[in-house]
Amino acid sequence: MRAAVVTSFDQPLVVREVPLPTPGEGQIRVRVEASGLCHTDIHAAQGDWPVKPNPPFIPGHEGVGIIEELGAGVTQLSVGDRVAVPWLGYACGTCEYCVDGWETLCESQLNTGYAIDGGHAEFLVADARYVITVPDGIDPAEAAPLTCAGVTTYKAVKVGGVAPGDRVAIFGIGGLGHLAQQYAQIFGGETIAVDVTEEKLALARDLGAAHTVNAAETDPVAAIQALGGADVAVVLAASPKVLEQAHASLRRGGRLVLVSLPKDNAMSLPIFETVLKGIRVIGSIVGTRKDLAEVFRLHAAGRTRVLYETRKLDEINTAIDDVLASRVPARLVLIP
């Protein structure tokens, strides 16, 4: 099969022929129809994070496709089913986190496109327990971004405790942000979209944002505080400055939800303001299988829109360049 392979952290990916994987016990082989390009794939390919994957490997954790072969013992799925293969590729299923419904915190987890070969290929093998069936009627190219960008922001809105009438500031309107905004509105939030480009703010308004702030022209802290402050701020831009602005934009009792991962792994947190204002700082990682199933049900019901562009798998390096240069309005999806 053809796959995009990371051979070295300082070299472009190589699209080449690799052996077709065979499913083992409890696994399935999926013919990939679409695979979303996530910024995490770029971090993986460039070895940016402290715990690095081991080249050669195939990135991609938003793979959607059709099951074409079942491994021994797989009974809950059938050949021909369309499934999504998310970031959480494996968890032990028995630790306290797995048992308590926090499988994404399992210390034995293996991640698709990082520790396990992922979806930027014509086929991939996955643990049958950790894939999610895609409802009929959802286009694979739309399902792919929902598999990570969707479930990650949906979880962030959930753990942020967004309630009807809350002012919710979304810092960074793009592949993740345009979905975070929609989920916040589904939960009843009054959304404030913050970005540095008018095109993305226009998108936010089109999706129903009550307020927009161009942070390149206006101090977002002053603008949001003039509205009364945010009850919840969801940060999707990987900049310490943006993280700090989001914190400062909160009203008393507000919740700062951290999703993005700045390369420097640090922000300045004012302790007096955090304590005296009763501000909560919450880290939010990708959602569980249950969360992803809810994301798909919402989309199947017509509650969300996914903005994306498609590229051929052979164009993956150009696609990465476009993401890094912010030339992409929302999400890129690779088609094998």
mmCIF file of C-alpha atoms in Angstrom:
data_model
loop_
_atom_site.group_PDB
_atom_site.id
_atom_site.type_symbol
_atom_site.label_atom_id
_atom_site.label_comp_id
_atom_site.label_asym_id
_atom_site.label_seq_id
_atom_site.Cartn_x
_atom_site.Cartn_y
_atom_site.Cartn_z
ATOM 1 C CA MET A 1 0.000 0.000 0.000
ATOM 2 C CA ARG A 2 1.008 3.663 -0.287
ATOM 3 C CA ALA A 3 1.622 5.617 2.877
ATOM 4 C CA ALA A 4 3.117 8.916 4.036
ATOM 5 C CA VAL A 5 6.071 7.923 6.201
ATOM 6 C CA VAL A 6 8.097 9.960 8.679
ATOM 7 C CA THR A 7 11.655 8.741 8.143
ATOM 8 C CA SER A 8 13.412 11.493 10.107
ATOM 9 C CA PHE A 9 12.321 14.509 12.164
ATOM 10 C CA ASP A 10 14.378 16.885 9.996
ATOM 11 C CA GLN A 11 13.152 15.629 6.612
ATOM 12 C CA PRO A 12 9.847 15.904 4.697
ATOM 13 C CA LEU A 13 7.517 12.924 4.777
ATOM 14 C CA VAL A 14 8.031 10.333 2.056
ATOM 15 C CA VAL A 15 5.020 8.870 0.234
ATOM 16 C CA ARG A 16 6.090 5.340 -0.658
ATOM 17 C CA GLU A 17 5.038 1.707 -0.891
ATOM 18 C CA VAL A 18 4.992 -0.171 2.437
ATOM 19 C CA PRO A 19 3.726 -3.652 3.351
ATOM 20 C CA LEU A 20 -0.032 -4.021 3.715
ATOM 21 C CA PRO A 21 -0.724 -4.496 7.451
ATOM 22 C CA THR A 22 -2.487 -7.628 8.674
ATOM 23 C CA PRO A 23 -4.957 -7.419 11.575
ATOM 24 C CA GLY A 24 -4.106 -9.476 14.629
ATOM 25 C CA GLU A 25 -6.430 -10.747 17.321
ATOM 26 C CA GLY A 26 -8.966 -8.088 18.286
ATOM 27 C CA GLN A 27 -7.950 -5.848 15.388
ATOM 28 C CA ILE A 28 -9.479 -4.715 12.091
ATOM 29 C CA ARG A 29 -8.035 -3.559 8.802
ATOM 30 C CA VAL A 30 -9.600 -0.376 7.429
ATOM 31 C CA ARG A 31 -9.452 0.910 3.855
ATOM 32 C CA VAL A 32 -8.922 4.609 4.434
ATOM 33 C CA GLU A 33 -11.304 6.976 2.644
ATOM 34 C CA ALA A 34 -10.188 10.207 4.315
ATOM 35 C CA SER A 35 -7.638 11.237 6.919
ATOM 36 C CA GLY A 36 -7.634 14.654 8.557
ATOM 37 C CA LEU A 37 -4.371 16.559 8.909
ATOM 38 C CA CYS A 38 -4.058 17.689 12.525
ATOM 39 C CA HIS A 39 -1.378 19.995 13.909
ATOM 40 C CA THR A 40 -0.417 17.089 16.175
ATOM 41 C CA ASP A 41 0.624 15.183 13.042
ATOM 42 C CA ILE A 42 3.045 17.998 12.297
ATOM 43 C CA HIS A 43 4.407 17.953 15.847
ATOM 44 C CA ALA A 44 4.849 14.183 15.509
ATOM 45 C CA ALA A 45 6.614 14.458 12.144
ATOM 46 C CA GLN A 46 8.974 17.120 13.487
ATOM 47 C CA GLY A 47 9.611 15.493 16.865
ATOM 48 C CA ASP A 48 8.482 18.607 18.727
ATOM 49 C CA TRP A 49 7.211 17.034 21.935
ATOM 50 C CA PRO A 50 9.208 15.669 24.892
ATOM 51 C CA VAL A 51 8.077 12.075 24.300
ATOM 52 C CA LYS A 52 8.834 11.488 20.629
ATOM 53 C CA PRO A 53 7.555 8.799 18.258
ATOM 54 C CA ASN A 54 10.057 6.417 16.714
ATOM 55 C CA PRO A 55 10.681 6.796 12.957
ATOM 56 C CA PRO A 56 9.830 5.301 10.617
ATOM 57 C CA PHE A 57 6.122 5.666 11.327
ATOM 58 C CA ILE A 58 2.890 6.713 9.605
ATOM 59 C CA PRO A 59 1.116 9.698 11.229
ATOM 60 C CA GLY A 60 -2.601 10.485 11.151
ATOM 61 C CA HIS A 61 -5.248 10.067 13.875
ATOM 62 C CA GLU A 62 -8.360 11.223 12.033
ATOM 63 C CA GLY A 63 -8.679 8.226 9.744
ATOM 64 C CA VAL A 64 -12.110 7.253 8.433
ATOM 65 C CA GLY A 65 -12.779 4.287 6.205
ATOM 66 C CA ILE A 66 -14.398 0.936 5.530
ATOM 67 C CA ILE A 67 -13.588 -2.258 7.410
ATOM 68 C CA GLU A 68 -12.333 -4.834 4.943
ATOM 69 C CA GLU A 69 -10.960 -7.519 7.263
ATOM 70 C CA LEU A 70 -11.652 -8.644 10.850
ATOM 71 C CA GLY A 71 -9.032 -10.163 13.105
ATOM 72 C CA ALA A 72 -9.770 -13.132 15.331
ATOM 73 C CA GLY A 73 -12.279 -12.463 18.085
ATOM 74 C CA VAL A 74 -13.858 -9.338 16.612
ATOM 75 C CA THR A 75 -17.626 -9.719 16.834
ATOM 76 C CA GLN A 76 -18.955 -6.211 17.475
ATOM 77 C CA LEU A 77 -18.127 -4.946 13.967
ATOM 78 C CA SER A 78 -18.655 -6.216 10.437
ATOM 79 C CA VAL A 79 -16.844 -6.033 7.134
ATOM 80 C CA GLY A 80 -18.274 -3.031 5.290
ATOM 81 C CA ASP A 81 -18.825 -0.877 8.369
ATOM 82 C CA ARG A 82 -17.522 2.687 8.181
ATOM 83 C CA VAL A 83 -15.460 3.558 11.244
ATOM 84 C CA ALA A 84 -13.334 6.393 12.592
ATOM 85 C CA VAL A 85 -9.916 5.647 14.078
ATOM 86 C CA PRO A 86 -9.119 8.308 16.707
ATOM 87 C CA TRP A 87 -6.050 9.449 18.644
ATOM 88 C CA LEU A 88 -6.705 6.957 21.460
ATOM 89 C CA GLY A 89 -5.665 3.788 19.684
ATOM 90 C CA TYR A 90 -5.408 1.580 22.736
ATOM 91 C CA ALA A 91 -5.980 1.754 26.498
ATOM 92 C CA CYS A 92 -5.682 -0.993 29.073
ATOM 93 C CA GLY A 93 -9.378 -0.987 29.957
ATOM 94 C CA THR A 94 -8.748 -2.000 33.583
ATOM 95 C CA CYS A 95 -7.010 0.892 35.363
ATOM 96 C CA GLU A 96 -8.945 3.372 37.512
ATOM 97 C CA TYR A 97 -9.032 5.922 34.678
ATOM 98 C CA CYS A 98 -10.456 3.482 32.150
ATOM 99 C CA VAL A 99 -12.995 2.150 34.628
ATOM 100 C CA ASP A 100 -14.072 5.672 35.643
ATOM 101 C CA GLY A 101 -14.707 6.802 32.065
ATOM 102 C CA TRP A 102 -11.415 8.706 31.690
ATOM 103 C CA GLU A 103 -9.724 6.289 29.282
ATOM 104 C CA THR A 104 -7.860 9.194 27.669
ATOM 105 C CA LEU A 105 -5.816 9.458 30.899
ATOM 106 C CA CYS A 106 -4.784 5.781 30.860
ATOM 107 C CA GLU A 107 -1.057 5.555 31.519
ATOM 108 C CA SER A 108 -0.754 2.532 29.222
ATOM 109 C CA GLN A 109 -2.434 4.161 26.235
ATOM 110 C CA LEU A 110 -1.033 3.999 22.716
ATOM 111 C CA ASN A 111 -1.843 6.794 20.295
ATOM 112 C CA THR A 112 -2.722 6.441 16.633
ATOM 113 C CA GLY A 113 -0.219 8.040 14.290
ATOM 114 C CA TYR A 114 2.296 8.332 17.117
ATOM 115 C CA ALA A 115 2.959 4.986 18.800
ATOM 116 C CA ILE A 116 0.786 3.094 16.286
ATOM 117 C CA ASP A 117 0.862 3.623 12.511
ATOM 118 C CA GLY A 118 -1.946 5.948 11.542
ATOM 119 C CA GLY A 119 -4.297 6.999 8.790
ATOM 120 C CA HIS A 120 -2.132 8.890 6.283
ATOM 121 C CA ALA A 121 -2.104 5.761 4.144
ATOM 122 C CA GLU A 122 -4.352 3.634 1.982
ATOM 123 C CA PHE A 123 -4.990 1.156 4.823
ATOM 124 C CA LEU A 124 -4.465 0.952 8.567
ATOM 125 C CA VAL A 125 -4.910 -1.589 11.327
ATOM 126 C CA ALA A 126 -6.743 -0.605 14.512
ATOM 127 C CA ASP A 127 -7.910 -2.099 17.797
ATOM 128 C CA ALA A 128 -11.584 -2.902 17.234
ATOM 129 C CA ARG A 129 -12.483 -1.718 20.752
ATOM 130 C CA TYR A 130 -11.293 1.829 20.137
ATOM 131 C CA VAL A 131 -12.842 2.689 16.789
ATOM 132 C CA ILE A 132 -16.234 4.363 16.506
ATOM 133 C CA THR A 133 -18.869 3.586 13.898
ATOM 134 C CA VAL A 134 -19.689 6.574 11.691
ATOM 135 C CA PRO A 135 -23.457 7.111 11.297
ATOM 136 C CA ASP A 136 -24.968 6.766 7.840
ATOM 137 C CA GLY A 137 -25.147 10.006 5.913
ATOM 138 C CA ILE A 138 -21.925 11.572 7.204
ATOM 139 C CA ASP A 139 -19.390 12.134 4.447
ATOM 140 C CA PRO A 140 -16.027 10.528 5.317
ATOM 141 C CA ALA A 141 -14.244 13.828 4.622
ATOM 142 C CA GLU A 142 -16.476 15.519 7.211
ATOM 143 C CA ALA A 143 -16.190 12.667 9.696
ATOM 144 C CA ALA A 144 -12.387 12.835 9.635
ATOM 145 C CA PRO A 145 -11.983 16.272 11.319
ATOM 146 C CA LEU A 146 -14.695 15.397 13.827
ATOM 147 C CA THR A 147 -12.569 12.416 14.905
ATOM 148 C CA CYS A 148 -10.045 14.724 16.607
ATOM 149 C CA ALA A 149 -10.782 18.431 16.104
ATOM 150 C CA GLY A 150 -14.439 17.796 16.853
ATOM 151 C CA VAL A 151 -14.146 15.517 19.851
ATOM 152 C CA THR A 152 -11.283 17.540 21.348
ATOM 153 C CA THR A 153 -13.216 20.807 21.347
ATOM 154 C CA TYR A 154 -16.467 19.122 22.353
ATOM 155 C CA LYS A 155 -14.692 17.726 25.418
ATOM 156 C CA ALA A 156 -13.192 21.144 26.182
ATOM 157 C CA VAL A 157 -16.640 22.719 26.195
ATOM 158 C CA LYS A 158 -17.953 19.916 28.421
ATOM 159 C CA VAL A 159 -15.169 20.124 31.004
ATOM 160 C CA GLY A 160 -15.459 23.913 30.941
ATOM 161 C CA GLY A 161 -18.971 23.480 32.310
ATOM 162 C CA VAL A 162 -20.571 25.728 29.689
ATOM 163 C CA ALA A 163 -24.167 26.433 30.671
ATOM 164 C CA PRO A 164 -26.961 28.406 28.983
ATOM 165 C CA GLY A 165 -26.226 32.120 29.063
ATOM 166 C CA ASP A 166 -22.497 31.760 29.763
ATOM 167 C CA ARG A 167 -20.193 34.044 27.803
ATOM 168 C CA VAL A 168 -17.668 31.743 26.132
ATOM 169 C CA ALA A 169 -14.543 33.166 24.534
ATOM 170 C CA ILE A 170 -12.918 31.009 21.869
ATOM 171 C CA PHE A 171 -9.296 32.023 21.316
ATOM 172 C CA GLY A 172 -8.308 30.849 17.827
ATOM 173 C CA ILE A 173 -10.939 30.299 15.134
ATOM 174 C CA GLY A 174 -9.668 27.664 12.751
ATOM 175 C CA GLY A 175 -9.824 23.917 12.325
ATOM 176 C CA LEU A 176 -10.599 23.430 16.019
ATOM 177 C CA GLY A 177 -12.017 26.828 16.905
ATOM 178 C CA HIS A 178 -14.871 26.842 14.408
ATOM 179 C CA LEU A 179 -16.081 23.588 15.959
ATOM 180 C CA ALA A 180 -15.513 24.720 19.566
ATOM 181 C CA GLN A 181 -17.693 27.741 18.857
ATOM 182 C CA GLN A 182 -20.521 25.581 17.555
ATOM 183 C CA TYR A 183 -20.406 23.237 20.554
ATOM 184 C CA ALA A 184 -20.412 26.171 22.964
ATOM 185 C CA GLN A 185 -23.531 27.492 21.215
ATOM 186 C CA ILE A 186 -25.196 24.074 21.337
ATOM 187 C CA PHE A 187 -24.631 24.127 25.116
ATOM 188 C CA GLY A 188 -26.339 27.519 25.227
ATOM 189 C CA GLY A 189 -23.279 29.757 25.384
ATOM 190 C CA GLU A 190 -23.013 33.321 24.086
ATOM 191 C CA THR A 191 -19.820 33.058 22.064
ATOM 192 C CA ILE A 192 -16.987 35.545 21.650
ATOM 193 C CA ALA A 193 -14.639 34.648 18.789
ATOM 194 C CA VAL A 194 -11.065 35.922 19.067
ATOM 195 C CA ASP A 195 -8.610 35.720 16.171
ATOM 196 C CA VAL A 196 -6.108 37.848 14.245
ATOM 197 C CA THR A 197 -7.595 37.503 10.752
ATOM 198 C CA GLU A 198 -10.826 39.005 9.472
ATOM 199 C CA GLU A 199 -11.562 35.966 7.297
ATOM 200 C CA LYS A 200 -11.769 33.708 10.342
ATOM 201 C CA LEU A 201 -13.802 36.232 12.270
ATOM 202 C CA ALA A 202 -16.209 36.446 9.334
ATOM 203 C CA LEU A 203 -16.491 32.659 9.533
ATOM 204 C CA ALA A 204 -17.230 32.943 13.251
ATOM 205 C CA ARG A 205 -20.007 35.435 12.605
ATOM 206 C CA ASP A 206 -21.438 33.190 9.908
ATOM 207 C CA LEU A 207 -21.507 30.355 12.455
ATOM 208 C CA GLY A 208 -23.391 32.489 14.952
ATOM 209 C CA ALA A 209 -20.812 34.226 17.152
ATOM 210 C CA ALA A 210 -22.425 36.940 19.261
ATOM 211 C CA HIS A 211 -19.193 38.955 19.356
ATOM 212 C CA THR A 212 -15.897 38.944 17.469
ATOM 213 C CA VAL A 213 -12.564 40.472 18.456
ATOM 214 C CA ASN A 214 -9.660 41.051 16.102
ATOM 215 C CA ALA A 215 -6.720 40.653 18.472
ATOM 216 C CA ALA A 216 -4.363 42.144 15.888
ATOM 217 C CA GLU A 217 -6.201 45.456 16.159
ATOM 218 C CA THR A 218 -7.877 45.437 19.587
ATOM 219 C CA ASP A 219 -6.797 44.344 23.061
ATOM 220 C CA PRO A 220 -8.937 41.209 23.529
ATOM 221 C CA VAL A 221 -8.763 41.465 27.321
ATOM 222 C CA ALA A 222 -10.230 44.977 27.325
ATOM 223 C CA ALA A 223 -12.833 44.055 24.703
ATOM 224 C CA ILE A 224 -14.046 40.989 26.586
ATOM 225 C CA GLN A 225 -13.990 42.678 29.984
ATOM 226 C CA ALA A 226 -16.098 45.482 28.473
ATOM 227 C CA LEU A 227 -18.746 42.820 27.824
ATOM 228 C CA GLY A 228 -18.594 41.774 31.483
ATOM 229 C CA GLY A 229 -15.814 39.208 31.171
ATOM 230 C CA ALA A 230 -15.974 35.627 29.975
ATOM 231 C CA ASP A 231 -17.397 32.809 32.079
ATOM 232 C CA VAL A 232 -15.322 30.335 30.088
ATOM 233 C CA ALA A 233 -12.290 30.830 27.839
ATOM 234 C CA VAL A 234 -11.237 27.968 25.564
ATOM 235 C CA VAL A 235 -7.700 28.428 24.239
ATOM 236 C CA LEU A 236 -6.824 26.801 20.917
ATOM 237 C CA ALA A 237 -3.924 29.048 19.866
ATOM 238 C CA ALA A 238 -0.512 27.719 20.901
ATOM 239 C CA SER A 239 0.940 30.973 22.193
ATOM 240 C CA PRO A 240 1.755 31.772 25.841
ATOM 241 C CA LYS A 241 0.622 35.355 25.229
ATOM 242 C CA VAL A 242 -2.802 34.158 24.085
ATOM 243 C CA LEU A 243 -3.085 31.839 27.091
ATOM 244 C CA GLU A 244 -2.374 34.777 29.381
ATOM 245 C CA GLN A 245 -4.853 37.022 27.567
ATOM 246 C CA ALA A 246 -7.527 34.352 27.932
ATOM 247 C CA HIS A 247 -6.913 34.152 31.678
ATOM 248 C CA ALA A 248 -7.125 37.934 32.020
ATOM 249 C CA SER A 249 -10.391 38.045 30.054
ATOM 250 C CA LEU A 250 -12.269 35.953 32.637
ATOM 251 C CA ARG A 251 -14.793 37.296 35.089
ATOM 252 C CA ARG A 252 -14.823 36.186 38.726
ATOM 253 C CA GLY A 253 -15.466 32.465 38.977
ATOM 254 C CA GLY A 254 -14.414 31.946 35.368
ATOM 255 C CA ARG A 255 -12.902 28.800 33.878
ATOM 256 C CA LEU A 256 -9.791 28.754 31.691
ATOM 257 C CA VAL A 257 -9.735 25.639 29.497
ATOM 258 C CA LEU A 258 -6.313 24.826 28.065
ATOM 259 C CA VAL A 259 -6.288 22.733 24.886
ATOM 260 C CA SER A 260 -3.348 23.969 22.794
ATOM 261 C CA LEU A 261 0.199 22.853 23.572
ATOM 262 C CA PRO A 262 2.747 25.672 23.263
ATOM 263 C CA LYS A 263 6.186 24.484 22.256
ATOM 264 C CA ASP A 264 7.770 26.255 25.236
ATOM 265 C CA ASN A 265 5.435 24.373 27.614
ATOM 266 C CA ALA A 266 4.885 27.398 29.853
ATOM 267 C CA MET A 267 2.693 30.417 30.549
ATOM 268 C CA SER A 268 2.717 33.110 33.207
ATOM 269 C CA LEU A 269 -0.093 32.487 35.683
ATOM 270 C CA PRO A 270 -0.926 35.346 38.076
ATOM 271 C CA ILE A 271 -1.580 33.607 41.393
ATOM 272 C CA PHE A 272 -3.272 36.497 43.253
ATOM 273 C CA GLU A 273 -5.816 37.066 40.469
ATOM 274 C CA THR A 274 -6.431 33.327 40.109
ATOM 275 C CA VAL A 275 -7.028 32.825 43.828
ATOM 276 C CA LEU A 276 -8.905 36.024 44.657
ATOM 277 C CA LYS A 277 -11.196 35.758 41.643
ATOM 278 C CA GLY A 278 -11.819 32.036 42.134
ATOM 279 C CA ILE A 279 -10.620 31.233 38.617
ATOM 280 C CA ARG A 280 -10.272 27.571 37.668
ATOM 281 C CA VAL A 281 -7.589 26.407 35.230
ATOM 282 C CA ILE A 282 -8.568 23.179 33.472
ATOM 283 C CA GLY A 283 -6.492 21.030 31.153
ATOM 284 C CA SER A 284 -8.592 19.262 28.523
ATOM 285 C CA ILE A 285 -7.323 16.373 26.448
ATOM 286 C CA VAL A 286 -9.099 14.640 23.551
ATOM 287 C CA GLY A 287 -12.471 13.081 24.332
ATOM 288 C CA THR A 288 -13.414 9.461 24.904
ATOM 289 C CA ARG A 289 -15.217 7.006 22.643
ATOM 290 C CA LYS A 290 -18.485 8.097 24.242
ATOM 291 C CA ASP A 291 -17.694 11.739 23.487
ATOM 292 C CA LEU A 292 -16.897 10.931 19.856
ATOM 293 C CA ALA A 293 -20.146 9.014 19.454
ATOM 294 C CA GLU A 294 -21.989 12.103 20.762
ATOM 295 C CA VAL A 295 -20.088 14.322 18.310
ATOM 296 C CA PHE A 296 -21.162 12.118 15.418
ATOM 297 C CA ARG A 297 -24.788 12.099 16.577
ATOM 298 C CA LEU A 298 -24.833 15.894 16.729
ATOM 299 C CA HIS A 299 -23.401 16.142 13.237
ATOM 300 C CA ALA A 300 -25.799 13.536 11.846
ATOM 301 C CA ALA A 301 -28.642 15.621 13.312
ATOM 302 C CA GLY A 302 -27.434 18.681 11.381
ATOM 303 C CA ARG A 303 -26.267 20.588 14.465
ATOM 304 C CA THR A 304 -22.681 21.244 13.275
ATOM 305 C CA ARG A 305 -20.839 22.267 10.114
ATOM 306 C CA VAL A 306 -17.315 21.174 9.255
ATOM 307 C CA LEU A 307 -15.217 23.485 7.118
ATOM 308 C CA TYR A 308 -12.494 21.616 5.280
ATOM 309 C CA GLU A 309 -10.502 21.308 2.085
ATOM 310 C CA THR A 310 -9.303 18.055 0.557
ATOM 311 C CA ARG A 311 -5.812 17.284 -0.723
ATOM 312 C CA LYS A 312 -4.272 14.179 -2.209
ATOM 313 C CA LEU A 313 -2.036 12.099 0.038
ATOM 314 C CA ASP A 314 0.874 12.887 -2.294
ATOM 315 C CA GLU A 315 0.459 16.562 -1.359
ATOM 316 C CA ILE A 316 1.016 16.037 2.365
ATOM 317 C CA ASN A 317 4.208 18.103 2.607
ATOM 318 C CA THR A 318 2.633 21.046 0.802
ATOM 319 C CA ALA A 319 -0.407 20.660 3.034
ATOM 320 C CA ILE A 320 1.801 20.830 6.133
ATOM 321 C CA ASP A 321 3.461 23.991 4.801
ATOM 322 C CA ASP A 322 0.039 25.560 4.245
ATOM 323 C CA VAL A 323 -1.081 24.734 7.787
ATOM 324 C CA LEU A 324 2.097 26.177 9.295
ATOM 325 C CA ALA A 325 1.718 29.344 7.200
ATOM 326 C CA SER A 326 -1.971 29.727 8.225
ATOM 327 C CA ARG A 327 -3.073 29.522 4.596
ATOM 328 C CA VAL A 328 -5.894 27.123 5.448
ATOM 329 C CA PRO A 329 -9.268 28.541 6.579
ATOM 330 C CA ALA A 330 -10.237 25.514 8.656
ATOM 331 C CA ARG A 331 -9.252 21.849 8.273
ATOM 332 C CA LEU A 332 -7.352 19.861 5.645
ATOM 333 C CA VAL A 333 -8.359 16.289 4.809
ATOM 334 C CA LEU A 334 -6.076 13.947 2.870
ATOM 335 C CA ILE A 335 -7.572 11.528 0.356
ATOM 336 C CA PRO A 336 -5.452 8.424 -0.455
#
